Short mmCIF file of C-alpha atoms (C1' of nucleotides) in Angstrom, two decimals:
data_model
loop_
_atom_site.label_atom_id
_atom_site.label_comp_id
_atom_site.label_asym_id
_atom_site.label_seq_id
_atom_site.Cartn_x
_atom_site.Cartn_y
_atom_site.Cartn_z
CA MET O 1 0.00 0.00 0.00
CA ALA O 2 1.59 3.21 -1.16
CA ASP O 3 1.99 5.84 1.51
CA THR O 4 4.41 8.60 2.42
CA GLN O 5 5.05 10.88 5.35
CA THR O 6 4.66 14.62 4.91
CA PRO O 7 7.14 16.93 6.66
CA GLY O 8 4.34 17.62 9.12
CA GLY O 9 4.14 13.93 9.96
CA GLN O 10 0.71 13.21 8.48
CA THR O 11 0.42 9.97 6.57
CA LEU O 12 -0.83 10.32 3.00
CA LEU O 13 -2.34 7.45 1.07
CA PHE O 14 -2.20 7.27 -2.67
CA LEU O 15 -5.08 5.00 -3.51
CA THR O 16 -5.68 3.87 -7.04
CA ASP O 17 -9.18 3.19 -8.26
CA GLU O 18 -8.06 -0.40 -8.64
CA GLN O 19 -7.11 -0.70 -4.99
CA LEU O 20 -10.40 0.82 -3.93
CA ARG O 21 -12.34 -1.50 -6.21
CA LYS O 22 -10.61 -4.48 -4.68
CA GLY O 23 -11.67 -3.22 -1.26
CA ILE O 24 -15.25 -2.94 -2.51
CA GLU O 25 -15.20 -6.49 -3.82
CA ALA O 26 -13.65 -7.72 -0.61
CA MET O 27 -16.57 -6.24 1.31
CA PHE O 28 -19.01 -7.90 -1.07
CA PHE O 29 -17.50 -11.37 -0.89
CA ALA O 30 -16.75 -11.18 2.82
CA TYR O 31 -20.30 -10.15 3.68
CA ARG O 32 -21.54 -13.22 1.85
CA GLY O 33 -19.32 -15.39 4.03
CA PHE O 34 -20.29 -13.41 7.09
CA THR O 35 -23.99 -14.22 6.67
CA ALA O 36 -23.66 -17.71 5.17
CA ASP O 37 -23.68 -19.75 8.39
CA PRO O 38 -26.59 -17.98 10.11
CA ASP O 39 -28.55 -18.06 6.84
CA ARG O 40 -28.30 -21.85 6.76
CA ILE O 41 -29.62 -22.12 10.31
CA LEU O 42 -32.37 -19.57 9.69
CA ASP O 43 -33.59 -21.58 6.71
CA GLU O 44 -34.40 -24.48 9.02
CA TYR O 45 -36.57 -22.20 11.12
CA ARG O 46 -38.12 -20.53 8.07
CA LEU O 47 -36.75 -17.20 9.21
CA GLY O 48 -34.65 -14.61 7.41
CA ARG O 49 -31.81 -12.22 8.09
CA ALA O 50 -34.17 -9.56 9.37
CA HIS O 51 -35.24 -11.93 12.15
CA HIS O 52 -31.62 -12.60 13.00
CA ARG O 53 -30.89 -8.91 13.31
CA ALA O 54 -33.89 -8.39 15.57
CA LEU O 55 -32.91 -11.35 17.78
CA HIS O 56 -29.36 -10.06 17.98
CA PHE O 57 -30.21 -6.57 19.14
CA ILE O 58 -32.98 -7.70 21.51
CA SER O 59 -30.46 -10.09 23.01
CA ARG O 60 -27.96 -7.25 23.35
CA ALA O 61 -30.46 -4.91 25.03
CA PRO O 62 -33.30 -6.89 26.64
CA GLY O 63 -36.37 -4.76 27.25
CA THR O 64 -35.57 -2.42 24.37
CA THR O 65 -38.53 -0.68 22.78
CA VAL O 66 -39.72 -1.11 19.21
CA ASN O 67 -38.77 2.49 18.49
CA ASN O 68 -35.23 2.03 19.71
CA LEU O 69 -34.82 -1.12 17.64
CA LEU O 70 -36.17 0.83 14.67
CA SER O 71 -33.45 3.44 14.80
CA ILE O 72 -30.76 0.79 15.18
CA LEU O 73 -31.96 -1.34 12.28
CA GLY O 74 -32.81 1.57 10.02
CA VAL O 75 -36.01 0.12 8.60
CA THR O 76 -39.61 1.27 8.78
CA LYS O 77 -41.73 0.34 11.75
CA GLN O 78 -44.05 -1.59 9.42
CA SER O 79 -41.20 -3.71 8.18
CA LEU O 80 -39.91 -4.38 11.69
CA ASN O 81 -43.42 -5.10 12.88
CA ARG O 82 -43.85 -8.00 10.50
CA VAL O 83 -40.58 -9.49 11.65
CA LEU O 84 -41.49 -9.06 15.32
CA ARG O 85 -44.92 -10.56 14.71
CA THR O 86 -43.36 -13.71 13.32
CA LEU O 87 -40.92 -13.92 16.20
CA ILE O 88 -43.71 -13.42 18.76
CA ASP O 89 -46.01 -15.93 17.03
CA ASP O 90 -43.15 -18.42 17.02
CA GLY O 91 -42.68 -17.88 20.74
CA LEU O 92 -39.14 -16.55 20.35
CA VAL O 93 -39.80 -13.00 21.52
CA GLU O 94 -42.06 -11.62 24.22
CA SER O 95 -43.58 -8.15 23.95
CA ARG O 96 -44.56 -6.44 27.21
CA VAL O 97 -46.59 -3.26 27.35
CA GLY O 98 -44.65 -0.49 29.06
CA THR O 99 -45.56 0.38 32.64
CA ARG O 100 -44.56 4.04 32.57
CA ASP O 101 -45.67 4.63 28.98
CA LYS O 102 -48.29 2.15 27.82
CA ARG O 103 -47.70 3.03 24.17
CA GLU O 104 -44.31 1.39 24.31
CA ARG O 105 -43.64 -2.31 23.92
CA HIS O 106 -40.61 -3.77 25.66
CA LEU O 107 -39.04 -6.71 23.90
CA PHE O 108 -37.46 -9.78 25.50
CA LEU O 109 -36.21 -13.11 24.20
CA THR O 110 -38.06 -16.15 25.49
CA GLU O 111 -36.18 -19.27 26.47
CA SER O 112 -36.36 -20.70 22.96
CA GLY O 113 -35.57 -17.27 21.52
CA THR O 114 -32.43 -17.17 23.61
CA ALA O 115 -31.55 -20.66 22.41
CA LEU O 116 -31.91 -19.72 18.74
CA GLU O 117 -30.02 -16.49 19.20
CA GLN O 118 -27.23 -18.47 20.81
CA GLU O 119 -27.16 -20.95 17.96
CA LEU O 120 -26.98 -18.17 15.35
CA SER O 121 -24.50 -16.14 17.29
CA THR O 122 -22.21 -19.09 17.92
CA ALA O 123 -22.07 -19.95 14.23
CA GLN O 124 -21.29 -16.39 13.27
CA ARG O 125 -18.78 -15.90 16.07
CA GLU O 126 -16.95 -19.04 15.01
CA ARG O 127 -16.56 -17.66 11.49
CA MET O 128 -15.35 -14.39 12.93
CA ARG O 129 -13.00 -16.09 15.37
CA GLN O 130 -11.49 -18.16 12.57
CA ALA O 131 -10.95 -15.10 10.41
CA TYR O 132 -9.41 -13.19 13.33
CA ARG O 133 -7.10 -16.12 14.07
CA GLU O 134 -5.92 -16.35 10.49
CA ALA O 135 -5.40 -12.63 10.19
CA GLY O 136 -3.70 -11.92 13.49
CA PRO O 137 -4.18 -9.25 16.14
CA GLU O 138 -2.89 -6.18 14.27
CA ALA O 139 -5.03 -7.05 11.28
CA VAL O 140 -8.07 -7.29 13.54
CA GLN O 141 -7.36 -3.84 14.93
CA GLY O 142 -7.12 -2.44 11.41
CA PHE O 143 -10.26 -4.25 10.35
CA ARG O 144 -12.26 -2.68 13.14
CA THR O 145 -10.81 0.75 12.48
CA VAL O 146 -11.68 0.77 8.78
CA LEU O 147 -15.18 -0.60 9.40
CA GLU O 148 -15.90 2.11 11.93
CA ALA O 149 -14.66 4.77 9.50
CA MET O 150 -16.96 3.36 6.84
CA MET O 151 -20.13 3.80 8.91
CA ASP O 152 -22.48 6.72 8.59
CA PRO O 153 -21.89 9.02 11.58
CA GLU O 154 -25.42 8.36 12.79
CA LEU O 155 -24.92 4.61 12.70
CA ARG O 156 -21.51 4.93 14.32
CA HIS O 157 -23.35 6.38 17.26
CA HIS O 158 -25.39 3.20 17.67
CA PHE O 159 -22.27 1.13 17.28
CA ASN O 160 -20.37 2.98 19.98
CA ARG O 161 -23.30 2.92 22.37
CA ALA O 162 -22.43 -0.53 23.69
CA LYS O 163 -18.72 -0.11 23.15
CA ASP O 164 -17.94 1.02 26.72
CA SER O 165 -18.49 -2.42 28.18
CA SER O 166 -16.32 -3.83 25.43
CA ASP O 167 -12.76 -4.68 24.67
CA GLU O 168 -10.79 -1.49 25.22
CA MET K 8 -6.70 -7.02 21.80
CA ALA K 9 -5.44 -9.75 24.06
CA ASP K 10 -2.73 -11.92 22.57
CA THR K 11 0.35 -13.78 23.72
CA GLN K 12 3.31 -15.51 22.17
CA THR K 13 3.70 -19.24 22.68
CA PRO K 14 7.21 -20.61 23.18
CA GLY K 15 6.95 -21.81 19.58
CA GLY K 16 6.42 -18.24 18.39
CA GLN K 17 2.81 -18.63 17.25
CA THR K 18 0.52 -15.79 18.15
CA LEU K 19 -2.55 -16.81 20.10
CA LEU K 20 -5.63 -14.66 20.32
CA PHE K 21 -7.95 -14.84 23.28
CA LEU K 22 -11.18 -13.53 21.91
CA THR K 23 -14.14 -12.97 24.15
CA ASP K 24 -17.66 -13.43 22.84
CA GLU K 25 -18.10 -9.73 23.48
CA GLN K 26 -15.20 -8.81 21.21
CA LEU K 27 -16.51 -11.07 18.47
CA ARG K 28 -20.00 -9.63 18.81
CA LYS K 29 -18.62 -6.15 18.37
CA GLY K 30 -16.91 -7.33 15.20
CA ILE K 31 -20.22 -8.71 13.98
CA GLU K 32 -22.01 -5.46 14.69
CA ALA K 33 -19.21 -3.52 13.02
CA MET K 34 -19.74 -5.57 9.85
CA PHE K 35 -23.47 -4.90 10.02
CA PHE K 36 -23.25 -1.15 10.47
CA ALA K 37 -20.33 -0.74 8.06
CA TYR K 38 -22.11 -2.63 5.31
CA ARG K 39 -25.01 -0.23 5.63
CA GLY K 40 -22.65 2.68 5.06
CA PHE K 41 -20.92 0.80 2.28
CA THR K 42 -24.13 0.50 0.25
CA ALA K 43 -25.81 3.77 1.27
CA ASP K 44 -24.41 6.04 -1.47
CA PRO K 45 -25.00 3.71 -4.44
CA ASP K 46 -28.49 2.92 -3.10
CA ARG K 47 -29.43 6.58 -3.30
CA ILE K 48 -28.26 6.82 -6.90
CA LEU K 49 -29.94 3.55 -7.87
CA ASP K 50 -33.26 4.84 -6.53
CA GLU K 51 -33.23 7.61 -9.12
CA TYR K 52 -32.87 5.05 -11.88
CA ARG K 53 -35.44 2.70 -10.33
CA LEU K 54 -32.80 0.01 -10.01
CA GLY K 55 -31.67 -2.04 -7.04
CA ARG K 56 -28.51 -3.45 -5.57
CA ALA K 57 -28.74 -6.51 -7.76
CA HIS K 58 -28.39 -4.28 -10.81
CA HIS K 59 -25.42 -2.53 -9.28
CA ARG K 60 -23.64 -5.84 -8.66
CA ALA K 61 -24.24 -6.95 -12.25
CA LEU K 62 -22.97 -3.63 -13.62
CA HIS K 63 -19.90 -3.83 -11.42
CA PHE K 64 -18.80 -7.28 -12.49
CA ILE K 65 -19.63 -6.74 -16.16
CA SER K 66 -17.54 -3.59 -15.99
CA ARG K 67 -14.70 -5.53 -14.39
CA ALA K 68 -14.78 -8.28 -16.99
CA PRO K 69 -16.37 -7.05 -20.21
CA GLY K 70 -17.59 -9.89 -22.38
CA THR K 71 -18.16 -12.18 -19.41
CA THR K 72 -20.79 -14.86 -19.88
CA VAL K 73 -24.05 -15.15 -17.99
CA ASN K 74 -22.85 -18.38 -16.48
CA ASN K 75 -19.66 -16.83 -15.16
CA LEU K 76 -21.58 -13.93 -13.66
CA LEU K 77 -23.88 -16.46 -12.05
CA SER K 78 -21.09 -18.17 -10.16
CA ILE K 79 -19.65 -14.86 -9.01
CA LEU K 80 -22.93 -13.42 -7.80
CA GLY K 81 -24.18 -16.66 -6.31
CA VAL K 82 -27.80 -16.30 -7.38
CA THR K 83 -30.01 -18.40 -9.62
CA LYS K 84 -30.09 -17.79 -13.35
CA GLN K 85 -33.76 -16.87 -13.10
CA SER K 86 -32.97 -14.17 -10.59
CA LEU K 87 -30.02 -12.86 -12.58
CA ASN K 88 -32.01 -13.06 -15.78
CA ARG K 89 -34.64 -10.68 -14.52
CA VAL K 90 -31.94 -8.21 -13.51
CA LEU K 91 -30.14 -8.49 -16.86
CA ARG K 92 -33.41 -8.10 -18.74
CA THR K 93 -34.03 -4.78 -17.01
CA LEU K 94 -30.50 -3.60 -17.73
CA ILE K 95 -30.76 -4.62 -21.40
CA ASP K 96 -34.22 -3.05 -21.78
CA ASP K 97 -32.88 0.14 -20.22
CA GLY K 98 -30.03 0.14 -22.74
CA LEU K 99 -27.33 -0.17 -20.06
CA VAL K 100 -26.07 -3.63 -21.01
CA GLU K 101 -25.59 -5.31 -24.35
CA SER K 102 -25.83 -9.07 -24.76
CA ARG K 103 -23.94 -10.55 -27.71
CA VAL K 104 -24.30 -14.13 -28.87
CA GLY K 105 -20.99 -15.95 -28.60
CA THR K 106 -19.01 -16.45 -31.80
CA ARG K 107 -17.16 -19.60 -30.77
CA ASP K 108 -20.06 -20.99 -28.75
CA LYS K 109 -23.33 -19.50 -29.85
CA ARG K 110 -25.13 -20.75 -26.75
CA GLU K 111 -23.24 -18.27 -24.66
CA ARG K 112 -24.17 -14.65 -24.25
CA HIS K 113 -21.33 -12.19 -23.72
CA LEU K 114 -22.20 -9.14 -21.69
CA PHE K 115 -20.94 -5.60 -22.23
CA LEU K 116 -21.82 -2.21 -20.83
CA THR K 117 -23.20 0.29 -23.29
CA GLU K 118 -22.10 3.90 -23.20
CA SER K 119 -24.85 4.85 -20.78
CA GLY K 120 -24.20 1.67 -18.80
CA THR K 121 -20.58 2.67 -18.42
CA ALA K 122 -21.69 6.13 -17.32
CA LEU K 123 -23.98 4.76 -14.62
CA GLU K 124 -21.39 2.25 -13.45
CA GLN K 125 -18.90 5.09 -13.14
CA GLU K 126 -21.35 7.18 -11.17
CA LEU K 127 -22.06 4.31 -8.76
CA SER K 128 -18.45 3.29 -8.50
CA THR K 129 -17.22 6.79 -7.87
CA ALA K 130 -19.66 7.28 -5.01
CA GLN K 131 -18.68 4.00 -3.42
CA ARG K 132 -14.96 4.51 -3.97
CA GLU K 133 -15.16 7.93 -2.34
CA ARG K 134 -16.67 6.37 0.77
CA MET K 135 -13.96 3.73 0.74
CA ARG K 136 -11.20 6.28 0.15
CA GLN K 137 -12.43 8.39 3.03
CA ALA K 138 -12.50 5.39 5.35
CA TYR K 139 -9.02 4.31 4.25
CA ARG K 140 -7.69 7.83 4.80
CA GLU K 141 -9.14 8.01 8.28
CA ALA K 142 -7.87 4.60 9.25
CA GLY K 143 -4.37 4.75 7.80
CA PRO K 144 -2.33 2.30 5.74
CA GLU K 145 -1.68 -0.44 8.31
CA ALA K 146 -5.35 -0.52 9.19
CA VAL K 147 -6.23 -0.93 5.52
CA GLN K 148 -3.88 -3.87 5.23
CA GLY K 149 -5.49 -5.51 8.26
CA PHE K 150 -8.96 -4.77 6.95
CA ARG K 151 -8.25 -6.55 3.69
CA THR K 152 -6.61 -9.49 5.45
CA VAL K 153 -9.54 -10.12 7.78
CA LEU K 154 -12.11 -9.74 5.00
CA GLU K 155 -10.30 -12.28 2.87
CA ALA K 156 -10.15 -14.71 5.78
CA MET K 157 -13.88 -14.28 6.28
CA MET K 158 -14.79 -15.38 2.75
CA ASP K 159 -15.88 -18.86 1.81
CA PRO K 160 -12.97 -20.60 0.06
CA GLU K 161 -14.99 -20.81 -3.14
CA LEU K 162 -15.74 -17.09 -3.11
CA ARG K 163 -12.14 -16.30 -2.24
CA HIS K 164 -11.25 -17.88 -5.53
CA HIS K 165 -13.41 -15.38 -7.41
CA PHE K 166 -11.92 -12.57 -5.37
CA ASN K 167 -8.33 -13.55 -6.10
CA ARG K 168 -9.00 -14.06 -9.80
CA ALA K 169 -8.47 -10.38 -10.63
CA LYS K 170 -6.00 -9.80 -7.84
CA ASP K 171 -2.87 -10.27 -9.96
CA SER K 172 -3.31 -6.97 -11.72
CA SER K 173 -3.87 -5.35 -8.37
CA ASP K 174 -1.97 -3.64 -5.62
CA GLU K 175 0.63 -6.15 -4.47
"C1'" DG M 18 -61.17 18.84 26.65
"C1'" DT M 19 -59.75 18.94 22.12
"C1'" DT M 20 -55.75 18.72 19.29
"C1'" DT M 21 -51.26 17.03 18.33
"C1'" DT M 22 -47.65 13.70 18.68
"C1'" DA M 23 -45.82 9.05 19.52
"C1'" DT M 24 -46.28 4.28 19.08
"C1'" DG M 25 -47.70 0.27 17.12
"C1'" DT M 26 -50.87 -2.52 13.72
"C1'" DC M 27 -53.03 -3.87 9.32
"C1'" DA M 28 -53.19 -3.92 4.24
"C1'" DG M 29 -51.03 -3.78 0.00
"C1'" DC M 30 -47.14 -3.16 -3.28
"C1'" DG M 31 -42.16 -3.66 -5.38
"C1'" DT M 32 -37.62 -5.81 -5.56
"C1'" DT M 33 -35.08 -9.70 -5.49
"C1'" DG M 34 -34.19 -13.96 -3.89
"C1'" DT M 35 -36.05 -19.01 -4.42
"C1'" DT M 36 -37.93 -23.71 -6.98
"C1'" DG M 37 -39.99 -26.15 -10.72
"C1'" DA M 38 -41.29 -27.07 -15.45
"C1'" DC M 39 -40.42 -26.30 -20.04
"C1'" DT M 40 -38.37 -24.79 -24.70
"C1'" DT M 41 -34.73 -23.59 -27.82
"C1'" DT M 42 -30.17 -23.64 -29.37
"C1'" DC M 43 -26.18 -25.82 -30.23
"C1'" DC M 44 -21.79 -28.53 -29.33
"C1'" DA M 45 -19.90 -32.94 -29.31
"C1'" DA M 46 -19.73 -38.00 -28.80
"C1'" DG M 47 -21.19 -42.16 -30.63
"C1'" DC T 7 -26.08 -37.87 -38.60
"C1'" DT T 8 -28.31 -38.52 -34.65
"C1'" DT T 9 -28.71 -37.97 -30.01
"C1'" DG T 10 -27.39 -36.58 -25.29
"C1'" DG T 11 -26.58 -32.89 -22.57
"C1'" DA T 12 -24.95 -28.17 -21.50
"C1'" DA T 13 -26.23 -23.25 -21.84
"C1'" DA T 14 -29.57 -19.94 -22.07
"C1'" DG T 15 -34.07 -18.18 -21.70
"C1'" DT T 16 -39.18 -18.09 -20.35
"C1'" DC T 17 -43.27 -18.60 -17.41
"C1'" DA T 18 -45.34 -19.26 -13.05
"C1'" DA T 19 -45.53 -19.24 -8.27
"C1'" DC T 20 -43.79 -18.19 -3.87
"C1'" DA T 21 -41.05 -16.08 0.24
"C1'" DA T 22 -38.40 -12.45 2.57
"C1'" DC T 23 -38.25 -7.91 3.47
"C1'" DG T 24 -37.92 -3.38 2.01
"C1'" DC T 25 -41.62 0.50 1.15
"C1'" DT T 26 -46.16 3.79 1.64
"C1'" DG T 27 -50.77 4.71 3.32
"C1'" DA T 28 -54.45 4.39 6.59
"C1'" DC T 29 -55.67 3.87 11.12
"C1'" DA T 30 -56.21 2.89 16.45
"C1'" DT T 31 -54.73 4.11 20.79
"C1'" DA T 32 -51.93 6.36 24.55
"C1'" DA T 33 -49.71 10.31 26.12
"C1'" DA T 34 -48.71 15.01 25.95
"C1'" DA T 35 -49.65 19.84 24.81
"C1'" DC T 36 -52.51 23.52 24.28
#
DNA sequence: GTTTTATGTCAGCGTTGTTGACTTTCCAAG
DNA sequence: CTTGGAAAGTCAACAACGCTGACATAAAAC
């Protein structure tokens, strides 16, 4: 990767379109791998990626409201509602009317919801762990740094929300 | 990132579930940013991401066959066919019957197809360039390494196909 | 106490993925 | 030269998951 130091010490990158295109393709192919294992499991349950995302974030923040989930997932409430309906009908998620504000619904994973989320998460974590192992610790640091820089500022906010209780 | 050296010199990574989950969320949020700019442009043309992917890989390998595109994109021919039909009807892609093997169709971008591909690619490359600039050269190297490790071996093959004429 | 805002639900539509059945074209092996 | 099979395309139906619009209800604001 071509780079030089300015007299001021700032690192400059000279990035060809070709290098950037390879990065774009890497994202495309890697994302396919990233979702492949959960997708296989979801098929067995007749669920899709949207259900996985909902399970993931409900698991991360039990009792979260529909509205909060909405802003994290970046879809319309109607779209999320259909997904939640399926999950509730399947007994994977429980929706409790808010005590302070009865308009709100607080979302929790049921026992079987927790089990499925674990199954999905384990498969995806194993893929991630394997990739991290192959790549090595400095690569992982770089990976995370570039991904964070690629996010929309608004989304980065959601990402960093739970970061405190994390790895650094 | 926790890591130690074994007496043998191999680097071991101790990765908590929490660290891996953050990596998973980073992929999720970053991919949203990654596709956000092209999605906005595609909306104006009443096209979707599937069309963008087809344009990208036809642009990368002009004259590629439908079958080759199929194995790269990993969708069914029926699904790809609908996308190609739209692109051909819109005058963005040209399909030429093969000379050596007349069963094959070779795909090329038209002038306006090239223009749209450029517009999409430029938007996406700018996002990528910005992220690379923010993260710095070592981070970029790590990013690419982890992404490649995350791919399915079969997909990695497609990725490396055009790598020779690339950056290393 | 009526209006406005927030939240969630129901109905319907578009894109893009899927499978299955079928036809046409054409290369190549027998 | 015929036939088997690969490549490409079409039609139909369906599922997942985005979207908009219309609407009910709860809470807040006036």
